[in-house]
Amino acid sequence: MHQRSLEGPRAEHMIQLFRESLNDADMIPQEKSRTAFAMWLKFQLRQEASRQKWTVPTYATWRPSFASASIGVVFGLVTGASVFTFLYRERVPSISANSLLVRAENWDTPHAAASPGVAHQTVQIKTEKQTFKRSVYWDVQGRHRPKTTALSVDEEQLRSTLGEAGVDWNQPISASTYQAWHDRQHIRTDRIDRSGLHLLTLTTTVPDGEVSEESLTVRDTDFHPVARRVGFRDNETVEIAELDFTILPWSAVDPNAFEPLGGMEEQVGGVGGHKMAESQPLLPVLHVPLAPTPEQLDETELTVRLILNQLAADTGEQIEIHRLPQAIEVDGLVETEERKRELASRLALVPRLKLVLQSAAQMREAPLTGSEPVSVQAASLPDHPSALEKYLRARGRNVDDINAMAQQAFSAALAISHESGAIADLKTHFVTTQQTSVVDSATIVELLYSHHARLETALRQEHALLAQMEGGVPFDGRALAQGAGSLSDEASRNLAFVKELTRTDAPAERGAEAIFANMSSTLDRIAGAADQAYGESAKDSRRNTEK
């Protein structure tokens, strides 16, 4: 914000206070707090900008309006400072290292009375030389031991190295094994930080030995361990992150993956044998979590939407978001393995997320299955001059220019339809109320702003194409159609008009001039509906934030 945008000594005083707070190192919040405050402050600034944009005062009333806006900005800074102070107080978790580990160990506590099933965990192990995934299985009742599988030379060496650091190869993110390693360090320093949205990281530093520090990351909602990091004194680092976790029925698992119970089954027949089986489980097991609440699933879905939005993965890639009873599923197809890894690395630590991504490169390399022959037949389609082609060729335009404008118009209409649908979807599924958290509210506003900005860009592109198609003739004097529909309906209508303008599979039923007029009025209605949708949602979020 520039100082010239404000006026008055009070505004100058507030700016000076804000500068002083930036110079105070103790007031610098961590990632979550800084992100939430930045979202909130951007929301305040956008609100002031939108009010100045939508209000068109006369010259005589401009000064009072500007002064009111300045007072509003100053008020936003004061309120922002309050939120900043609150977030700073919340940045340091009020929990001890021992308490965190005790709660996290609930996931490793044997439950012989639990419903039969198999825990399946997919983890990613990353070193300086390699990155690979592993699937880990264990019996939730702790009675069956998984069979030992042959490892490659590199995997065996890594297993041995991690074993010396207290990491169990069969449960690499176990809080129990971390606690055991932690308690063996007679001299240690523990630090707990907030490392992400609803994530707590315990970092233990030791002065001697091959390991210099280890860290365990858990979700603060249920203390489920999701990542472990081992730093060696020779600067080598091993990072282990959970990608997926599910409880499977025994019918979905190959029984040959586990060792047979053998004599133990016979011992369990008696009362004493049953007590022995319960008191001496073969495996530590994970505590089966309760189903997440709708609010927790909303939080996960909003986080996923924001990450995909920031990576421009929601603008054209074949990625879909599905809500399951236990998690949010991201399913899709991307072009390259590099893009797949980029998305997976950003989404890896999001809680309650199931990630199912494939790459086109990987599918092209996979051999075809099945013995059926693949038949490819050529088909011819009718080719009629489109309404746009007739109109532009009559005015001396060449075929290449006509095809280029048709493609650009169709791409702009698709973008308008996509962004309008995203705005409508956010307004339908995520209604801001007094119970909505500040972070969720700010995320909704951030997503709405991004989709609204992309929509405005696409609208300007299509308006410019219309002017170019008509030879620069402005649209003044055309009355807007009455009874405008919803934002998504108007966007669908605009896409239908563009298809009608450029279609070549059937003779044109209307002239281009009539379609131009429909497109122009529809674009104006889309712009108005988008401004109204964004403005209403932003106001709701602002009221919720201030409360």
Coordinates of C-alpha atoms in Angstrom, one line a residue:
M1 CA 0.0 0.0 0.0
H2 CA 1.3 3.4 -0.9
Q3 CA 1.2 6.3 1.6
R4 CA -0.3 8.6 -1.0
S5 CA -3.4 6.4 -1.1
L6 CA -4.2 7.7 2.4
E7 CA -4.6 11.1 3.9
G8 CA -4.6 12.7 7.4
P9 CA -2.2 12.5 10.4
R10 CA -4.0 9.5 11.8
A11 CA -3.3 7.5 8.7
E12 CA 0.4 8.4 8.8
H13 CA 0.5 7.3 12.4
M14 CA -1.0 3.9 11.6
I15 CA 1.5 3.4 8.8
Q16 CA 4.4 4.2 11.2
L17 CA 3.0 1.7 13.7
F18 CA 2.8 -0.9 11.0
R19 CA 6.4 -0.3 9.9
E20 CA 7.6 -0.7 13.5
S21 CA 5.7 -4.0 13.8
L22 CA 7.5 -5.3 10.7
N23 CA 10.9 -4.5 12.2
D24 CA 10.1 -6.5 15.3
A25 CA 11.5 -10.0 14.7
D26 CA 9.4 -11.5 17.5
M27 CA 6.2 -10.5 15.6
I28 CA 7.0 -12.5 12.5
P29 CA 4.5 -15.4 12.4
Q30 CA 5.0 -18.8 11.0
E31 CA 3.7 -20.1 7.7
K32 CA 0.1 -20.7 8.6
S33 CA -0.4 -17.5 10.5
R34 CA 1.4 -15.4 7.9
T35 CA -0.7 -17.0 5.1
A36 CA -4.0 -16.4 7.0
F37 CA -3.1 -12.8 7.8
A38 CA -2.0 -12.1 4.2
M39 CA -5.3 -13.5 2.9
W40 CA -7.3 -11.4 5.3
L41 CA -5.3 -8.2 4.4
K42 CA -5.7 -8.8 0.7
F43 CA -9.4 -9.3 1.2
Q44 CA -9.6 -5.9 3.0
L45 CA -7.7 -4.1 0.2
R46 CA -9.8 -5.7 -2.5
Q47 CA -13.0 -4.7 -0.8
E48 CA -11.8 -1.1 -0.7
A49 CA -10.8 -1.3 -4.4
S50 CA -14.1 -2.9 -5.4
R51 CA -16.1 -0.2 -3.6
Q52 CA -14.1 2.5 -5.5
K53 CA -14.5 0.6 -8.7
W54 CA -18.2 0.0 -8.5
T55 CA -19.1 3.5 -7.1
V56 CA -18.9 6.2 -9.8
P57 CA -19.2 9.5 -7.9
T58 CA -19.4 12.9 -9.5
Y59 CA -16.6 15.4 -9.2
A60 CA -18.5 17.3 -6.5
T61 CA -18.9 14.2 -4.3
W62 CA -15.5 12.6 -5.0
R63 CA -13.6 14.0 -2.0
P64 CA -16.0 12.7 0.7
S65 CA -16.1 9.3 -0.9
F66 CA -12.3 9.2 -1.0
A67 CA -12.1 10.2 2.6
S68 CA -14.5 7.5 3.6
A69 CA -12.5 5.0 1.7
S70 CA -9.4 6.2 3.5
I71 CA -11.0 5.8 6.8
G72 CA -12.1 2.3 5.8
V73 CA -8.5 1.4 4.9
V74 CA -7.3 2.7 8.2
F75 CA -10.0 0.7 10.0
G76 CA -8.9 -2.3 8.0
L77 CA -5.3 -1.9 9.2
V78 CA -6.4 -1.5 12.8
T79 CA -8.6 -4.6 12.6
G80 CA -5.8 -6.4 10.7
A81 CA -3.3 -5.6 13.5
S82 CA -5.7 -7.2 16.0
V83 CA -6.0 -10.4 13.8
F84 CA -2.2 -10.3 13.4
T85 CA -1.7 -10.2 17.2
F86 CA -4.2 -13.0 17.7
L87 CA -2.5 -15.2 15.1
Y88 CA 0.9 -14.5 16.7
R89 CA -0.3 -15.7 20.0
E90 CA -1.6 -18.9 18.4
R91 CA 1.6 -19.6 16.4
V92 CA 3.3 -21.4 19.2
P93 CA 1.5 -24.7 20.0
S94 CA 0.7 -25.1 23.7
I95 CA 1.7 -28.8 23.9
S96 CA 4.8 -30.6 25.2
A97 CA 6.8 -33.1 23.3
N98 CA 5.9 -35.9 25.6
S99 CA 2.2 -35.1 25.3
L100 CA 2.4 -35.0 21.5
L101 CA 4.1 -38.4 21.4
V102 CA 1.7 -40.0 23.9
R103 CA -1.3 -38.9 21.8
A104 CA 0.4 -39.9 18.5
E105 CA 1.2 -43.4 20.0
N106 CA -2.5 -44.1 20.2
W107 CA -2.2 -44.9 16.5
D108 CA 0.3 -47.6 17.4
T109 CA -1.5 -49.1 20.3
P110 CA -2.6 -52.7 19.8
H111 CA -6.4 -53.3 19.7
A112 CA -7.0 -57.0 19.7
A113 CA -10.7 -56.4 20.1
A114 CA -10.9 -54.1 17.0
S115 CA -12.8 -55.2 13.9
P116 CA -10.8 -57.5 11.7
G117 CA -9.0 -55.6 8.9
V118 CA -5.7 -54.6 7.3
A119 CA -4.1 -51.2 7.5
H120 CA -2.7 -50.1 4.2
Q121 CA -0.3 -47.2 4.1
T122 CA 1.4 -45.7 1.1
V123 CA 4.6 -43.8 1.9
Q124 CA 7.1 -41.8 -0.2
I125 CA 10.7 -42.1 0.8
K126 CA 13.0 -39.4 -0.5
T127 CA 16.8 -39.2 -0.3
E128 CA 19.4 -37.2 -2.1
K129 CA 19.8 -40.0 -4.6
Q130 CA 16.4 -41.5 -5.1
T131 CA 12.7 -41.1 -4.4
F132 CA 10.3 -44.1 -4.4
K133 CA 7.0 -45.3 -2.9
R134 CA 6.2 -48.2 -0.7
S135 CA 3.0 -49.9 0.3
V136 CA 3.0 -51.1 3.9
Y137 CA 0.4 -53.5 5.3
W138 CA -0.3 -54.7 8.9
D139 CA -3.1 -56.5 10.8
V140 CA -5.1 -54.0 12.9
Q141 CA -5.6 -56.7 15.5
G142 CA -1.9 -57.3 15.8
R143 CA -2.1 -61.1 15.3
H144 CA -0.6 -61.6 11.8
R145 CA 2.9 -60.7 10.8
P146 CA 3.6 -59.6 7.2
K147 CA 6.0 -61.8 5.2
T148 CA 9.5 -60.6 4.6
T149 CA 10.0 -59.5 1.0
A150 CA 13.3 -59.4 -0.9
L151 CA 14.8 -55.9 -1.2
S152 CA 17.1 -54.5 -3.8
V153 CA 20.7 -53.6 -2.8
D154 CA 19.9 -49.9 -2.4
E155 CA 16.7 -50.6 -0.4
E156 CA 18.5 -53.0 1.9
Q157 CA 21.2 -50.4 2.5
L158 CA 18.6 -47.7 3.2
R159 CA 16.7 -50.1 5.5
S160 CA 19.8 -50.7 7.5
T161 CA 20.6 -47.0 7.7
L162 CA 17.1 -46.1 8.9
G163 CA 17.2 -48.9 11.4
E164 CA 20.2 -47.4 13.1
A165 CA 18.2 -44.2 13.3
G166 CA 15.3 -46.0 15.1
V167 CA 13.0 -46.2 12.0
D168 CA 11.1 -49.4 11.5
W169 CA 11.1 -50.4 7.8
N170 CA 7.6 -51.9 8.2
Q171 CA 6.2 -48.9 9.9
P172 CA 8.5 -46.0 9.0
I173 CA 6.2 -43.2 10.4
S174 CA 5.4 -44.9 13.7
A175 CA 5.2 -42.6 16.7
S176 CA 6.1 -45.6 18.9
T177 CA 9.5 -46.1 17.3
Y178 CA 10.1 -42.3 17.3
Q179 CA 9.3 -42.3 21.1
A180 CA 11.7 -45.2 21.6
W181 CA 14.6 -43.4 19.8
H182 CA 13.7 -40.1 21.5
D183 CA 13.9 -41.7 25.0
R184 CA 17.3 -43.2 24.2
Q185 CA 18.8 -39.7 23.7
H186 CA 20.1 -38.6 27.1
I187 CA 20.9 -35.1 25.8
R188 CA 18.3 -33.7 23.5
T189 CA 16.5 -30.5 22.5
D190 CA 12.8 -30.6 21.5
R191 CA 11.0 -28.0 19.5
I192 CA 7.4 -28.1 18.3
D193 CA 6.3 -25.9 15.4
R194 CA 3.2 -25.5 13.2
S195 CA 4.5 -26.7 9.8
G196 CA 1.3 -26.4 7.8
L197 CA -2.5 -26.3 7.9
H198 CA -3.4 -28.3 11.0
L199 CA 0.1 -29.9 11.2
L200 CA 2.4 -30.0 14.2
T201 CA 6.1 -31.0 13.8
L202 CA 8.2 -32.2 16.7
T203 CA 11.9 -31.7 16.0
T204 CA 14.5 -33.4 18.3
T205 CA 18.1 -32.3 18.0
V206 CA 21.0 -34.3 19.6
P207 CA 24.6 -33.2 20.0
D208 CA 26.4 -36.5 19.1
G209 CA 26.0 -39.7 17.2
E210 CA 25.4 -40.3 13.5
V211 CA 21.9 -38.7 13.7
S212 CA 21.9 -34.9 14.2
E213 CA 18.1 -34.5 14.4
E214 CA 14.8 -36.2 13.7
S215 CA 11.3 -34.8 13.3
L216 CA 7.8 -36.3 13.4
T217 CA 4.8 -34.5 11.8
V218 CA 1.3 -35.2 13.1
R219 CA -2.2 -33.8 12.4
D220 CA -3.3 -31.6 15.2
T221 CA -6.9 -32.8 14.8
D222 CA -6.3 -36.5 15.6
F223 CA -2.4 -36.7 16.1
H224 CA -2.1 -39.1 13.2
P225 CA 1.6 -39.2 12.1
V226 CA 1.9 -38.2 8.5
A227 CA 5.7 -37.6 8.0
R228 CA 9.1 -38.3 9.5
R229 CA 12.4 -36.8 8.7
V230 CA 15.9 -38.1 9.7
G231 CA 18.9 -35.7 9.4
F232 CA 22.3 -37.3 9.6
R233 CA 25.5 -35.6 10.7
D234 CA 27.1 -36.0 7.3
N235 CA 24.3 -33.7 5.9
E236 CA 22.3 -36.6 4.3
T237 CA 18.6 -36.4 4.9
V238 CA 15.8 -39.0 4.5
E239 CA 12.2 -37.7 4.3
I240 CA 9.3 -40.1 4.7
A241 CA 5.7 -38.9 4.0
E242 CA 2.4 -40.6 4.0
L243 CA 0.5 -40.4 0.7
D244 CA -2.5 -42.6 1.5
F245 CA -3.9 -44.5 4.4
T246 CA -7.0 -46.9 4.4
I247 CA -8.4 -49.8 6.4
L248 CA -9.1 -52.7 4.1
P249 CA -11.1 -55.9 4.7
W250 CA -9.2 -59.1 4.7
S251 CA -11.1 -60.1 1.5
A252 CA -9.3 -57.3 -0.4
V253 CA -5.8 -58.4 0.6
D254 CA -3.7 -61.3 -0.6
P255 CA -3.5 -63.7 2.4
N256 CA -0.1 -64.9 1.2
A257 CA 1.2 -61.4 2.2
F258 CA 1.1 -62.5 5.9
E259 CA 2.7 -65.3 7.8
P260 CA 0.3 -68.1 8.9
L261 CA -0.6 -68.1 12.5
G262 CA 0.5 -71.8 12.9
G263 CA 0.6 -73.0 16.5
M264 CA -0.7 -69.7 17.8
E265 CA -4.2 -70.4 16.4
E266 CA -4.2 -73.6 18.5
Q267 CA -3.1 -71.7 21.6
V268 CA -5.9 -69.2 21.2
G269 CA -8.5 -71.8 21.8
G270 CA -8.2 -71.8 25.6
V271 CA -8.9 -68.9 27.9
G272 CA -5.3 -68.6 28.9
G273 CA -4.1 -68.8 25.3
H274 CA -6.6 -66.1 24.4
K275 CA -5.2 -63.8 27.1
M276 CA -1.7 -64.5 25.9
A277 CA -2.6 -63.6 22.3
E278 CA -4.2 -60.3 23.5
S279 CA -1.4 -59.3 25.8
Q280 CA 1.4 -60.2 23.3
P281 CA 0.4 -58.9 19.9
L282 CA 2.9 -59.5 17.1
L283 CA 2.6 -56.1 15.5
P284 CA 1.9 -52.6 16.7
V285 CA -1.3 -51.4 15.0
L286 CA -2.8 -48.1 14.0
H287 CA -5.8 -46.8 15.9
V288 CA -8.8 -46.8 13.5
P289 CA -9.9 -43.1 13.3
L290 CA -13.4 -41.8 13.5
A291 CA -15.1 -40.5 10.4
P292 CA -14.1 -36.9 9.7
T293 CA -16.7 -34.2 10.3
P294 CA -18.3 -32.2 7.4
E295 CA -16.3 -29.2 8.6
Q296 CA -13.0 -31.1 8.4
L297 CA -13.8 -32.3 4.9
D298 CA -14.7 -28.7 3.9
E299 CA -11.3 -27.6 5.2
T300 CA -9.5 -30.3 3.3
E301 CA -11.4 -29.6 0.1
L302 CA -10.7 -25.9 0.3
T303 CA -7.0 -26.5 0.9
V304 CA -6.9 -28.8 -2.1
R305 CA -8.8 -26.3 -4.3
L306 CA -6.4 -23.5 -3.3
I307 CA -3.2 -25.6 -4.0
L308 CA -4.6 -26.6 -7.4
N309 CA -5.5 -23.0 -8.1
Q310 CA -2.1 -21.8 -7.2
L311 CA -0.5 -24.4 -9.5
A312 CA -2.9 -23.6 -12.3
A313 CA -4.1 -27.2 -12.3
D314 CA -7.8 -26.2 -12.3
T315 CA -7.7 -24.4 -15.7
G316 CA -7.6 -27.2 -18.2
E317 CA -6.0 -30.3 -16.8
Q318 CA -8.2 -33.4 -16.3
I319 CA -8.3 -33.3 -12.5
E320 CA -11.5 -33.9 -10.5
I321 CA -12.2 -33.6 -6.8
H322 CA -14.6 -36.1 -5.2
R323 CA -15.9 -36.2 -1.6
L324 CA -15.7 -39.6 0.0
P325 CA -17.1 -40.5 3.5
Q326 CA -13.5 -40.6 4.9
A327 CA -11.5 -38.3 2.7
I328 CA -11.3 -36.0 -0.3
E329 CA -10.2 -37.7 -3.4
V330 CA -8.2 -36.0 -6.2
D331 CA -8.4 -38.0 -9.3
G332 CA -7.0 -37.0 -12.7
L333 CA -4.6 -37.3 -15.6
V334 CA -1.7 -35.0 -16.2
E335 CA 0.7 -34.8 -19.2
T336 CA 4.1 -35.6 -17.7
E337 CA 5.6 -37.5 -14.8
E338 CA 7.3 -34.2 -13.7
R339 CA 3.9 -32.5 -13.4
K340 CA 2.5 -35.5 -11.5
R341 CA 5.4 -35.3 -9.0
E342 CA 4.9 -31.5 -8.6
L343 CA 1.2 -31.9 -7.7
A344 CA 1.9 -34.9 -5.5
S345 CA 4.6 -33.1 -3.5
R346 CA 2.4 -30.0 -2.8
L347 CA -0.6 -32.2 -1.8
A348 CA 1.3 -34.9 0.1
L349 CA 0.7 -33.4 3.6
V350 CA -2.9 -32.3 3.2
P351 CA -4.9 -34.3 5.8
R352 CA -7.8 -36.5 4.8
L353 CA -6.7 -36.6 1.2
K354 CA -6.6 -39.6 -1.2
L355 CA -4.5 -38.8 -4.3
V356 CA -5.0 -40.8 -7.5
L357 CA -3.0 -39.2 -10.3
Q358 CA -1.8 -40.7 -13.6
S359 CA 0.4 -39.2 -16.3
A360 CA -0.2 -39.5 -20.1
A361 CA 3.5 -40.3 -20.5
Q362 CA 3.1 -43.3 -18.2
M363 CA 0.0 -44.5 -20.0
R364 CA 1.7 -44.3 -23.4
E365 CA 4.6 -46.4 -22.1
A366 CA 2.2 -49.1 -20.7
P367 CA 1.6 -52.0 -23.1
L368 CA -1.9 -52.7 -24.3
T369 CA -3.7 -55.5 -22.5
G370 CA -6.2 -57.9 -24.1
S371 CA -6.1 -59.9 -27.3
E372 CA -8.8 -58.0 -29.1
P373 CA -7.5 -56.2 -32.3
V374 CA -7.6 -52.5 -32.3
S375 CA -9.5 -51.1 -35.3
V376 CA -9.1 -47.5 -36.6
Q377 CA -11.5 -46.2 -39.2
A378 CA -11.5 -42.9 -41.0
A379 CA -14.8 -41.0 -41.1
S380 CA -15.7 -37.9 -43.1
L381 CA -17.8 -35.1 -41.6
P382 CA -19.9 -32.6 -43.5
D383 CA -18.1 -29.3 -44.0
H384 CA -20.4 -26.2 -44.4
P385 CA -19.3 -22.6 -44.2
S386 CA -19.9 -21.3 -40.7
A387 CA -21.9 -18.1 -40.0
L388 CA -18.6 -16.5 -39.0
E389 CA -16.9 -17.6 -42.2
K390 CA -19.7 -16.2 -44.4
Y391 CA -19.7 -12.9 -42.6
L392 CA -15.9 -12.4 -42.6
R393 CA -15.3 -13.7 -46.2
A394 CA -17.8 -11.2 -47.5
R395 CA -15.6 -8.5 -45.9
G396 CA -12.4 -9.7 -47.5
R397 CA -10.9 -11.7 -44.6
N398 CA -8.8 -14.8 -45.4
V399 CA -9.4 -18.3 -44.2
D400 CA -6.4 -18.4 -41.8
D401 CA -7.6 -15.3 -40.0
I402 CA -11.2 -16.7 -39.8
N403 CA -10.0 -20.0 -38.4
A404 CA -7.7 -18.3 -35.8
M405 CA -10.5 -16.0 -34.6
A406 CA -12.9 -19.0 -34.4
Q407 CA -10.4 -20.9 -32.2
Q408 CA -9.8 -17.9 -30.0
A409 CA -13.5 -17.3 -29.5
F410 CA -14.1 -20.9 -28.6
S411 CA -11.2 -21.0 -26.1
A412 CA -12.4 -17.8 -24.5
A413 CA -16.0 -19.1 -24.2
L414 CA -14.7 -22.3 -22.6
A415 CA -12.7 -20.3 -20.1
I416 CA -15.7 -18.2 -19.3
S417 CA -17.8 -21.3 -18.8
H418 CA -15.2 -23.0 -16.6
E419 CA -14.5 -20.0 -14.3
S420 CA -18.2 -19.2 -14.0
G421 CA -18.9 -22.8 -13.0
A422 CA -16.1 -22.6 -10.4
I423 CA -17.6 -19.4 -8.8
A424 CA -21.1 -20.9 -8.8
D425 CA -19.7 -24.2 -7.3
L426 CA -17.9 -22.3 -4.5
K427 CA -21.0 -20.3 -3.6
T428 CA -23.2 -23.4 -3.6
H429 CA -21.0 -25.8 -1.6
F430 CA -19.2 -23.4 0.8
V431 CA -21.6 -20.9 2.4
T432 CA -19.8 -18.6 4.8
T433 CA -21.4 -18.5 8.3
Q434 CA -20.4 -17.3 11.7
Q435 CA -19.1 -20.9 12.4
T436 CA -16.7 -20.7 9.4
S437 CA -13.1 -20.4 10.6
V438 CA -11.0 -17.4 9.6
V439 CA -8.7 -19.5 7.5
D440 CA -11.5 -21.2 5.6
S441 CA -13.2 -17.8 5.1
A442 CA -10.0 -16.3 3.7
T443 CA -9.5 -19.3 1.5
I444 CA -13.0 -18.9 0.0
V445 CA -12.3 -15.2 -0.7
E446 CA -8.9 -16.0 -2.3
L447 CA -10.5 -18.6 -4.6
L448 CA -13.3 -16.4 -5.6
Y449 CA -10.9 -13.5 -6.3
S450 CA -8.7 -15.8 -8.5
H451 CA -11.7 -17.2 -10.5
H452 CA -13.2 -13.7 -10.8
A453 CA -9.9 -12.3 -12.2
R454 CA -9.6 -15.1 -14.7
L455 CA -13.2 -14.7 -15.7
E456 CA -12.7 -10.9 -16.3
T457 CA -9.7 -11.7 -18.5
A458 CA -11.7 -14.2 -20.6
L459 CA -14.6 -11.7 -20.9
R460 CA -12.2 -9.0 -22.2
Q461 CA -10.7 -11.4 -24.7
E462 CA -14.1 -12.3 -26.1
H463 CA -15.3 -8.7 -26.2
A464 CA -12.1 -7.8 -28.1
L465 CA -12.7 -10.6 -30.6
L466 CA -16.3 -9.4 -31.1
A467 CA -15.0 -5.9 -31.9
Q468 CA -12.4 -7.4 -34.3
M469 CA -15.0 -9.6 -36.0
E470 CA -17.3 -6.6 -36.6
G471 CA -14.5 -4.4 -37.8
G472 CA -14.2 -2.4 -34.6
V473 CA -17.9 -1.4 -34.5
P474 CA -18.8 -0.7 -30.9
F475 CA -21.8 -2.3 -29.2
D476 CA -23.4 1.0 -28.0
G477 CA -27.1 1.1 -28.2
R478 CA -27.8 -2.6 -27.8
A479 CA -30.3 -3.1 -25.1
L480 CA -29.5 -5.9 -22.6
A481 CA -32.0 -8.8 -22.6
Q482 CA -34.3 -8.8 -19.6
G483 CA -34.6 -11.7 -17.2
A484 CA -31.0 -12.7 -16.9
G485 CA -30.3 -16.2 -15.6
S486 CA -27.7 -17.4 -13.2
L487 CA -24.0 -17.0 -13.8
S488 CA -23.4 -20.6 -14.9
D489 CA -26.6 -20.5 -17.1
E490 CA -25.4 -17.3 -18.9
A491 CA -22.0 -18.8 -19.4
S492 CA -23.5 -21.9 -20.9
R493 CA -25.6 -19.7 -23.2
N494 CA -22.6 -17.8 -24.3
L495 CA -20.7 -21.0 -25.1
A496 CA -23.8 -22.2 -27.2
F497 CA -23.7 -18.9 -29.2
V498 CA -20.0 -19.3 -30.0
K499 CA -20.6 -22.9 -31.1
E500 CA -23.5 -21.7 -33.3
L501 CA -21.2 -19.0 -34.8
T502 CA -18.4 -21.4 -35.6
R503 CA -20.1 -24.7 -36.4
T504 CA -19.4 -26.3 -39.8
D505 CA -21.2 -29.6 -39.4
A506 CA -24.6 -28.1 -40.5
P507 CA -25.7 -25.1 -42.5
A508 CA -25.9 -21.9 -40.5
E509 CA -29.5 -21.1 -39.5
R510 CA -28.8 -17.5 -38.5
G511 CA -26.6 -14.7 -39.6
A512 CA -23.5 -13.7 -37.7
E513 CA -24.9 -10.2 -36.9
A514 CA -27.7 -11.7 -34.9
I515 CA -25.4 -14.1 -33.0
F516 CA -23.0 -11.2 -32.3
A517 CA -25.8 -9.3 -30.6
N518 CA -26.7 -12.3 -28.5
M519 CA -23.1 -12.8 -27.5
S520 CA -22.6 -9.1 -26.6
S521 CA -25.6 -8.9 -24.3
T522 CA -24.8 -12.3 -22.7
L523 CA -21.2 -11.2 -21.9
D524 CA -22.5 -8.1 -20.2
R525 CA -24.9 -10.1 -18.1
I526 CA -22.1 -12.6 -17.2
A527 CA -19.9 -9.7 -16.1
G528 CA -22.7 -8.2 -13.9
A529 CA -23.6 -11.6 -12.4
A530 CA -19.9 -12.3 -11.6
D531 CA -19.4 -9.0 -9.9
Q532 CA -22.5 -9.5 -7.8
A533 CA -21.5 -13.1 -6.9
Y534 CA -18.0 -12.1 -5.9
G535 CA -19.2 -9.0 -4.0
E536 CA -21.8 -10.8 -2.0
S537 CA -19.4 -13.6 -1.0
A538 CA -16.7 -11.2 -0.1
K539 CA -19.0 -9.2 2.1
D540 CA -20.2 -12.3 3.9
S541 CA -16.6 -13.4 4.5
R542 CA -15.6 -9.9 5.8
R543 CA -18.5 -9.9 8.3
N544 CA -17.5 -13.4 9.5
T545 CA -13.8 -12.3 9.8
E546 CA -14.7 -9.1 11.8
K547 CA -16.8 -11.1 14.2

